[in-house]
Short mmCIF file of C-alpha atoms and ligand atoms in Angstrom, two decimals:
data_model
loop_
_atom_site.label_atom_id
_atom_site.label_comp_id
_atom_site.label_asym_id
_atom_site.label_seq_id
_atom_site.Cartn_x
_atom_site.Cartn_y
_atom_site.Cartn_z
CA MET C 1 -31.83 93.62 -30.65
CA SER C 2 -28.57 92.67 -28.86
CA GLY C 3 -25.47 91.49 -30.67
CA GLU C 4 -26.28 88.08 -29.21
CA LYS C 5 -27.15 85.18 -31.83
CA ARG C 6 -30.66 84.27 -31.45
CA ILE C 7 -32.50 81.28 -32.96
CA GLY C 8 -36.15 80.37 -33.02
CA ILE C 9 -37.98 77.18 -32.28
CA LEU C 10 -41.62 76.19 -33.14
CA THR C 11 -43.88 73.29 -33.01
CA SER C 12 -46.05 72.83 -35.80
CA GLY C 13 -49.03 70.41 -36.95
CA GLY C 14 -50.59 67.81 -34.64
CA ASP C 15 -48.90 67.47 -31.26
CA CYS C 16 -47.37 64.23 -29.84
CA ALA C 17 -45.31 62.92 -26.88
CA GLY C 18 -41.64 63.97 -26.99
CA LEU C 19 -41.75 67.67 -28.49
CA ASN C 20 -40.85 69.10 -25.02
CA ALA C 21 -37.97 66.72 -24.89
CA ALA C 22 -36.86 67.97 -28.33
CA ILE C 23 -37.17 71.93 -27.40
CA ARG C 24 -35.41 70.94 -24.06
CA ALA C 25 -32.41 69.66 -26.05
CA VAL C 26 -32.26 72.46 -28.54
CA VAL C 27 -32.20 75.16 -25.49
CA HIS C 28 -29.32 73.16 -23.63
CA ARG C 29 -27.35 72.74 -26.71
CA ALA C 30 -27.91 76.32 -27.91
CA THR C 31 -27.26 77.96 -24.49
CA LEU C 32 -24.63 75.62 -22.83
CA THR C 33 -22.38 75.16 -26.18
CA TYR C 34 -22.97 78.13 -28.16
CA GLY C 35 -24.44 80.67 -25.84
CA TRP C 36 -26.97 81.46 -28.04
CA LYS C 37 -30.43 82.82 -27.14
CA VAL C 38 -33.47 80.73 -27.85
CA ILE C 39 -36.79 81.95 -29.01
CA GLY C 40 -39.80 79.73 -28.34
CA ILE C 41 -42.25 80.80 -30.96
CA ARG C 42 -45.91 80.20 -29.85
CA GLU C 43 -48.43 77.80 -31.81
CA GLY C 44 -46.47 77.17 -34.76
CA THR C 45 -46.37 79.98 -37.21
CA MET C 46 -49.26 81.75 -35.58
CA GLY C 47 -46.67 83.38 -33.41
CA LEU C 48 -44.86 84.83 -36.31
CA LEU C 49 -48.29 86.29 -37.46
CA GLU C 50 -49.30 88.02 -34.48
CA ARG C 51 -48.61 91.46 -33.66
CA PRO C 52 -47.06 92.09 -31.25
CA LEU C 53 -45.23 88.72 -31.97
CA ASP C 54 -46.27 85.93 -29.66
CA TYR C 55 -42.96 84.15 -28.51
CA ARG C 56 -41.15 83.71 -25.22
CA VAL C 57 -37.53 83.43 -24.70
CA LEU C 58 -36.56 80.07 -23.51
CA GLY C 59 -33.58 79.69 -20.96
CA LEU C 60 -32.43 76.85 -19.18
CA ASP C 61 -34.85 77.96 -16.26
CA SER C 62 -37.72 77.32 -18.67
CA VAL C 63 -36.87 73.82 -19.74
CA SER C 64 -36.16 72.15 -16.51
CA GLY C 65 -35.85 68.10 -16.12
CA THR C 66 -39.55 67.90 -15.39
CA MET C 67 -40.06 68.77 -19.35
CA MET C 68 -38.66 65.19 -20.11
CA HIS C 69 -41.85 63.23 -19.04
CA LEU C 70 -44.30 66.18 -19.98
CA GLY C 71 -46.61 65.38 -23.17
CA GLY C 72 -47.79 68.11 -25.51
CA THR C 73 -45.78 71.00 -26.44
CA ILE C 74 -45.37 73.87 -24.02
CA LEU C 75 -45.06 76.31 -27.33
CA GLY C 76 -48.46 75.36 -28.39
CA THR C 77 -48.99 74.08 -31.97
CA THR C 78 -51.43 74.45 -34.70
CA ASN C 79 -52.45 72.15 -37.64
CA LYS C 80 -54.78 75.11 -39.18
CA GLY C 81 -54.09 78.18 -41.25
CA ASP C 82 -51.65 77.44 -44.17
CA PRO C 83 -49.99 80.95 -44.37
CA PHE C 84 -50.25 80.72 -48.19
CA ALA C 85 -53.97 80.40 -47.85
CA PHE C 86 -55.04 81.62 -44.64
CA PRO C 87 -58.58 81.49 -43.66
CA MET C 88 -59.79 84.74 -42.96
CA ALA C 89 -62.79 86.12 -40.83
CA ASP C 90 -64.84 86.89 -43.87
CA GLY C 91 -64.39 83.69 -45.21
CA THR C 92 -61.66 84.40 -48.16
CA LEU C 93 -58.14 82.78 -48.08
CA LYS C 94 -55.25 85.21 -47.96
CA ASP C 95 -51.50 84.60 -48.49
CA ARG C 96 -49.98 85.91 -45.39
CA SER C 97 -46.45 84.42 -46.07
CA VAL C 98 -44.86 88.09 -46.25
CA GLU C 99 -45.93 88.72 -42.46
CA ILE C 100 -44.61 85.46 -41.42
CA ILE C 101 -41.13 85.99 -42.86
CA GLY C 102 -41.50 89.48 -41.62
CA GLY C 103 -41.97 88.11 -37.90
CA TYR C 104 -38.84 86.24 -38.13
CA ARG C 105 -36.89 89.20 -39.46
CA GLU C 106 -38.20 91.35 -36.62
CA LEU C 107 -37.08 88.79 -33.97
CA GLY C 108 -33.58 88.96 -35.63
CA LEU C 109 -33.20 85.21 -36.06
CA GLU C 110 -30.32 83.55 -37.29
CA ALA C 111 -31.98 80.17 -37.97
CA MET C 112 -35.31 78.46 -36.97
CA ILE C 113 -35.56 74.99 -35.96
CA VAL C 114 -39.27 73.38 -36.89
CA ILE C 115 -40.61 70.52 -35.18
CA GLY C 116 -43.20 68.99 -37.56
CA GLY C 117 -44.44 66.29 -39.81
CA ASP C 118 -44.30 66.39 -43.68
CA GLY C 119 -47.25 69.14 -44.01
CA SER C 120 -45.60 71.48 -41.94
CA LEU C 121 -42.29 70.96 -43.22
CA GLY C 122 -43.41 71.38 -46.83
CA ILE C 123 -45.10 74.81 -45.67
CA MET C 124 -41.89 75.90 -43.73
CA ARG C 125 -39.64 75.09 -46.55
CA LYS C 126 -41.73 76.97 -48.91
CA LEU C 127 -41.57 79.90 -46.64
CA ALA C 128 -37.76 79.47 -46.04
CA LEU C 129 -37.09 79.60 -49.88
CA GLN C 130 -39.49 82.55 -50.36
CA GLY C 131 -37.98 84.62 -47.62
CA GLY C 132 -34.48 83.32 -47.44
CA LEU C 133 -34.88 82.01 -43.87
CA ASN C 134 -32.40 79.47 -42.35
CA LEU C 135 -34.52 76.27 -41.43
CA VAL C 136 -33.45 73.13 -39.78
CA ALA C 137 -36.18 70.57 -39.20
CA ILE C 138 -36.93 68.05 -36.55
CA PRO C 139 -39.45 65.19 -37.68
CA LYS C 140 -42.32 64.30 -35.55
CA THR C 141 -45.69 62.50 -36.03
CA ILE C 142 -47.18 59.56 -34.30
CA ASP C 143 -48.02 58.34 -37.96
CA ASN C 144 -44.20 57.78 -38.54
CA ASP C 145 -44.58 58.58 -42.49
CA VAL C 146 -41.92 61.20 -42.89
CA GLY C 147 -39.40 59.90 -45.43
CA LEU C 148 -35.65 59.14 -44.85
CA THR C 149 -35.81 58.51 -41.07
CA GLU C 150 -36.54 55.22 -39.60
CA SER C 151 -38.32 57.03 -36.62
CA SER C 152 -40.22 60.32 -35.78
CA VAL C 153 -40.69 61.89 -32.65
CA GLY C 154 -43.92 60.48 -30.96
CA TYR C 155 -44.39 57.49 -32.98
CA ASP C 156 -43.03 55.04 -30.14
CA THR C 157 -45.17 56.24 -27.55
CA ALA C 158 -48.47 56.09 -29.80
CA VAL C 159 -47.59 52.47 -30.44
CA ALA C 160 -46.84 51.86 -26.77
CA ILE C 161 -50.27 53.46 -25.96
CA ALA C 162 -52.01 51.34 -28.71
CA THR C 163 -50.40 48.33 -27.35
CA GLU C 164 -51.47 49.01 -24.06
CA ALA C 165 -55.11 49.39 -25.17
CA LEU C 166 -54.95 45.78 -26.50
CA ASP C 167 -53.35 44.63 -23.39
CA ARG C 168 -56.46 45.99 -21.49
CA LEU C 169 -59.05 44.73 -24.10
CA GLN C 170 -58.07 41.26 -24.19
CA PRO C 171 -59.15 40.32 -20.53
CA THR C 172 -62.69 42.08 -21.02
CA ALA C 173 -62.57 40.30 -24.67
CA ALA C 174 -62.10 36.81 -23.17
CA SER C 175 -64.44 37.31 -20.27
CA HIS C 176 -67.12 38.13 -22.42
CA ALA C 177 -66.50 36.05 -25.56
CA ARG C 178 -66.39 39.11 -27.70
CA VAL C 179 -64.43 40.25 -30.72
CA MET C 180 -62.64 43.58 -29.88
CA VAL C 181 -61.98 46.00 -32.41
CA LEU C 182 -59.41 48.89 -31.86
CA GLU C 183 -59.28 51.75 -34.15
CA VAL C 184 -56.29 53.64 -34.05
CA MET C 185 -54.66 56.75 -35.91
CA GLY C 186 -52.05 56.92 -38.52
CA ARG C 187 -53.71 59.00 -41.49
CA ASP C 188 -52.65 57.31 -44.62
CA ALA C 189 -50.03 54.89 -43.06
CA GLY C 190 -50.66 51.70 -41.05
CA HIS C 191 -47.46 51.80 -39.08
CA ILE C 192 -49.24 52.19 -35.64
CA ALA C 193 -51.69 49.66 -36.25
CA LEU C 194 -49.07 47.17 -37.46
CA ALA C 195 -46.71 47.67 -34.83
CA ALA C 196 -49.32 47.75 -32.18
CA GLY C 197 -51.24 44.65 -33.47
CA ILE C 198 -47.86 42.95 -33.58
CA ALA C 199 -47.11 43.82 -30.02
CA GLY C 200 -50.65 43.32 -28.66
CA GLY C 201 -51.31 39.79 -29.91
CA ALA C 202 -54.15 40.75 -32.36
CA ASP C 203 -55.55 38.17 -34.81
CA VAL C 204 -56.13 40.75 -37.45
CA ILE C 205 -54.65 43.88 -38.55
CA LEU C 206 -56.06 46.10 -41.10
CA ILE C 207 -54.11 48.70 -42.77
CA PRO C 208 -54.51 51.33 -45.65
CA GLU C 209 -51.52 49.66 -47.59
CA VAL C 210 -53.12 46.39 -47.74
CA PRO C 211 -56.50 45.95 -49.31
CA TYR C 212 -58.97 43.72 -47.55
CA HIS C 213 -61.69 41.06 -48.02
CA ILE C 214 -64.16 40.88 -45.13
CA GLU C 215 -64.45 37.18 -46.01
CA SER C 216 -60.72 36.75 -44.85
CA VAL C 217 -61.41 38.51 -41.64
CA ALA C 218 -64.44 36.53 -40.95
CA ALA C 219 -62.36 33.22 -41.77
CA LYS C 220 -59.67 34.24 -39.34
CA ILE C 221 -62.28 34.79 -36.60
CA ARG C 222 -63.81 31.69 -37.24
CA ALA C 223 -60.78 29.81 -37.20
CA VAL C 224 -59.83 31.39 -33.93
CA ARG C 225 -63.12 29.93 -32.35
CA GLN C 226 -62.30 26.58 -34.12
CA GLN C 227 -59.20 26.41 -32.19
CA GLY C 228 -60.99 26.88 -28.97
CA ARG C 229 -60.45 30.56 -28.08
CA ASN C 230 -63.49 32.60 -27.30
CA PHE C 231 -62.22 36.08 -28.25
CA ALA C 232 -60.39 37.92 -30.95
CA LEU C 233 -58.45 41.22 -31.04
CA VAL C 234 -58.93 43.08 -34.38
CA VAL C 235 -56.76 46.39 -35.05
CA VAL C 236 -58.12 48.93 -37.77
CA SER C 237 -55.92 51.89 -38.94
CA GLU C 238 -58.27 54.79 -39.32
CA ALA C 239 -57.72 55.31 -43.02
CA VAL C 240 -58.71 51.66 -43.97
CA ARG C 241 -61.61 52.02 -46.72
CA THR C 242 -65.03 50.58 -46.76
CA LEU C 243 -65.90 47.34 -48.77
CA ASP C 244 -66.91 49.66 -51.55
CA GLY C 245 -63.48 51.65 -51.52
CA GLN C 246 -64.93 54.80 -49.37
CA GLU C 247 -62.95 56.63 -47.02
CA LEU C 248 -64.70 57.51 -43.98
CA GLN C 249 -64.02 61.13 -43.00
CA ARG C 250 -65.94 63.82 -41.20
CA GLU C 251 -65.68 67.58 -42.16
CA TYR C 252 -64.83 69.61 -39.11
CA ALA C 253 -64.87 73.63 -38.98
CA GLY C 254 -62.67 75.23 -41.58
CA GLY C 255 -63.28 72.53 -43.94
CA GLN C 256 -60.54 70.15 -42.28
CA ARG C 257 -61.13 66.48 -42.99
CA ARG C 258 -60.52 63.81 -40.48
CA PHE C 259 -61.06 60.25 -40.49
CA THR C 260 -63.61 58.46 -38.27
CA GLY C 261 -65.79 55.63 -38.46
CA ILE C 262 -64.06 52.65 -39.79
CA GLY C 263 -63.57 50.82 -36.54
CA THR C 264 -67.35 50.68 -36.15
CA TYR C 265 -67.83 49.93 -39.84
CA ILE C 266 -65.57 47.05 -39.41
CA GLY C 267 -67.04 45.81 -36.23
CA GLU C 268 -70.73 45.58 -37.74
CA ARG C 269 -69.44 43.52 -40.60
CA ILE C 270 -67.57 41.26 -38.63
CA ALA C 271 -70.64 40.83 -36.48
CA GLU C 272 -72.80 40.33 -39.71
CA ASP C 273 -70.22 37.68 -41.10
CA THR C 274 -69.59 35.68 -38.23
CA GLY C 275 -72.47 36.20 -35.61
CA ALA C 276 -69.76 37.16 -33.14
CA GLU C 277 -70.54 39.90 -30.69
CA THR C 278 -68.26 42.78 -31.24
CA ARG C 279 -67.49 46.03 -29.52
CA VAL C 280 -65.32 49.19 -30.81
CA THR C 281 -62.88 51.18 -29.14
CA VAL C 282 -61.66 54.31 -31.02
CA LEU C 283 -58.51 55.15 -29.40
CA GLY C 284 -58.13 58.71 -30.79
CA HIS C 285 -56.19 61.41 -29.22
CA VAL C 286 -55.17 59.26 -26.38
CA GLN C 287 -52.43 58.00 -28.59
CA ARG C 288 -50.74 61.58 -28.66
CA GLY C 289 -51.34 63.05 -25.20
CA SER C 290 -49.32 61.06 -22.76
CA MET C 291 -45.90 60.84 -21.13
CA PRO C 292 -43.34 60.28 -23.75
CA SER C 293 -41.67 56.71 -23.80
CA PRO C 294 -37.99 56.69 -23.21
CA HIS C 295 -37.30 55.82 -26.61
CA ASP C 296 -39.23 59.06 -27.83
CA ARG C 297 -37.34 61.01 -25.09
CA LEU C 298 -33.92 59.56 -26.31
CA LEU C 299 -34.93 60.38 -29.90
CA ALA C 300 -36.18 63.84 -29.34
CA SER C 301 -33.21 64.64 -27.31
CA ALA C 302 -30.55 63.36 -29.85
CA PHE C 303 -32.61 65.20 -32.63
CA GLY C 304 -32.50 68.43 -30.60
CA VAL C 305 -28.74 68.35 -30.30
CA HIS C 306 -27.87 67.63 -33.96
CA ALA C 307 -30.45 70.38 -35.11
CA THR C 308 -28.66 72.84 -33.22
CA ASP C 309 -25.15 71.52 -34.17
CA LEU C 310 -26.55 71.92 -37.88
CA ILE C 311 -26.94 75.75 -37.34
CA ALA C 312 -23.45 75.96 -35.91
CA LYS C 313 -22.38 74.51 -39.16
CA LYS C 314 -24.63 76.76 -41.17
CA LYS C 315 -26.13 73.66 -42.87
CA PHE C 316 -29.58 74.98 -43.56
CA ASP C 317 -32.47 73.42 -45.38
CA ARG C 318 -31.62 69.90 -43.68
CA MET C 319 -33.87 67.51 -41.59
CA VAL C 320 -32.41 65.41 -38.80
CA ALA C 321 -33.09 61.81 -39.21
CA TRP C 322 -32.62 58.24 -37.56
CA SER C 323 -30.60 55.61 -39.49
CA ASN C 324 -28.66 52.78 -38.28
CA ARG C 325 -28.59 53.53 -34.77
CA GLU C 326 -27.08 57.22 -35.60
CA VAL C 327 -28.63 60.70 -36.05
CA ILE C 328 -27.88 62.06 -39.63
CA ASP C 329 -29.10 64.89 -41.65
CA VAL C 330 -30.82 64.93 -45.08
CA PRO C 331 -32.32 67.36 -47.23
CA ILE C 332 -35.99 68.50 -46.11
CA ALA C 333 -37.05 68.37 -49.89
CA ASP C 334 -35.99 64.77 -50.19
CA ALA C 335 -37.68 63.68 -46.92
CA ILE C 336 -41.02 65.42 -48.08
CA ALA C 337 -40.89 63.92 -51.40
CA ASP C 338 -40.14 60.31 -49.74
CA TYR C 339 -43.45 59.73 -48.19
CA ARG C 340 -43.26 56.56 -46.17
CA PRO C 341 -45.83 54.25 -45.90
CA VAL C 342 -45.72 50.55 -44.56
CA ASP C 343 -43.24 48.71 -46.73
CA LEU C 344 -45.10 45.62 -47.92
CA GLU C 345 -41.96 43.69 -48.36
CA GLY C 346 -40.44 44.73 -44.96
CA ALA C 347 -39.69 42.92 -41.72
CA MET C 348 -42.89 44.04 -40.03
CA ILE C 349 -45.40 42.80 -42.77
CA ARG C 350 -43.11 39.53 -42.95
CA THR C 351 -43.36 38.99 -38.98
CA ALA C 352 -47.03 39.82 -38.86
CA ARG C 353 -47.72 36.91 -41.56
CA ALA C 354 -45.39 34.58 -39.92
CA LEU C 355 -47.33 34.85 -36.64
CA GLY C 356 -50.53 34.10 -38.60
CA ILE C 357 -51.94 37.49 -38.19
CA CYS C 358 -54.68 37.94 -40.68
CA LEU C 359 -53.92 41.31 -42.74
CA GLY C 360 -57.18 40.90 -44.68
CA ASP C 361 -55.93 40.00 -48.00
O1 F6P H 401 -51.06 63.38 -38.20
C1 F6P H 401 -51.17 63.03 -36.58
C2 F6P H 401 -52.63 62.52 -36.36
O2 F6P H 401 -53.01 62.25 -35.05
C3 F6P H 401 -53.32 61.56 -37.42
O3 F6P H 401 -52.87 60.38 -37.00
C4 F6P H 401 -54.68 61.79 -37.22
O4 F6P H 401 -55.26 61.38 -38.64
C5 F6P H 401 -54.87 63.56 -37.19
O5 F6P H 401 -53.38 63.83 -36.69
C6 F6P H 401 -55.88 64.02 -36.21
O6 F6P H 401 -55.74 65.47 -36.39
P1 F6P H 401 -56.49 66.19 -35.39
O7 F6P H 401 -55.65 66.36 -34.11
O8 F6P H 401 -56.52 67.58 -36.02
O9 F6P H 401 -57.75 65.73 -34.97
#
């Protein structure tokens, strides 16, 4: 290795819009301001497990302006393979943390920036503590549930897409006098559903933080009809439970569980209770895979610059965060510990109620 300072960057967990803008900002700041070399590690920690190591050097030429509007991540990512319990081909789980730490050392990295959600940040911090790695984190997730930051990269775009879906569902709902149910992502937090539901003019918004009664939902649909409107829009967050408290999940290869089916379930219950004709749209990964919104590009750029500056100041084990129109940094441990569901006393819930939106309670 040359004497030049090298920093690593990786994206981990589910992708979202704005990751490339964050990578671009780190490369610009590191190269132009500090003269460092940036090593882009491929597919999250997988790139550090491979031998030979799987990475690419990121120069200014590899992060041109076209990256700003590019969805996904040029580095690839993974949301499988916890390095402390890595699924092996023979079905066993193996602790491979030492190999990852070895990969970091082999690359001669002074520090590493991880762009991830709370799950990835927890794993990366554990690795950093074990191996003495210098870690800085950038929060990203469409779910917007990372603590101590008002916004995470990817959330704004997901809300825009879900809002646009409602805008597109409304005319067809009105044309056919239907109740349209839109199921959106969010894992355990209802931020996307609540924000998009308000922005898209929904009549009902169901989120996991607010237990619902189907009678309340049905009453709202009937009230809308009595007011002379022939259609209604319902937004359901994927982690909302069935009436008997079940989470609807499906198991995928490797034992991974993902939410699926609550939109259809709610659509059927509404049809039964109100006699309305319902149709269900499951928005799914469309919420992750598009051109980032300007807000996400700005947030990602500001985060990337600040994260690189933290390395220059040797402030490690910190996560950049958005607070009161500023980028700040907080301990990664505190951000992970402070999981952020929808605030039931917060402005968005108050706004939804004030607009007469039924939250199911
Ligand atoms: O955490 C982001 C997220 O998109 C969740 O909203 C969703 O539940 C999950 O990831 C889907 O994961 P996958 O891409 O593995 O299906």
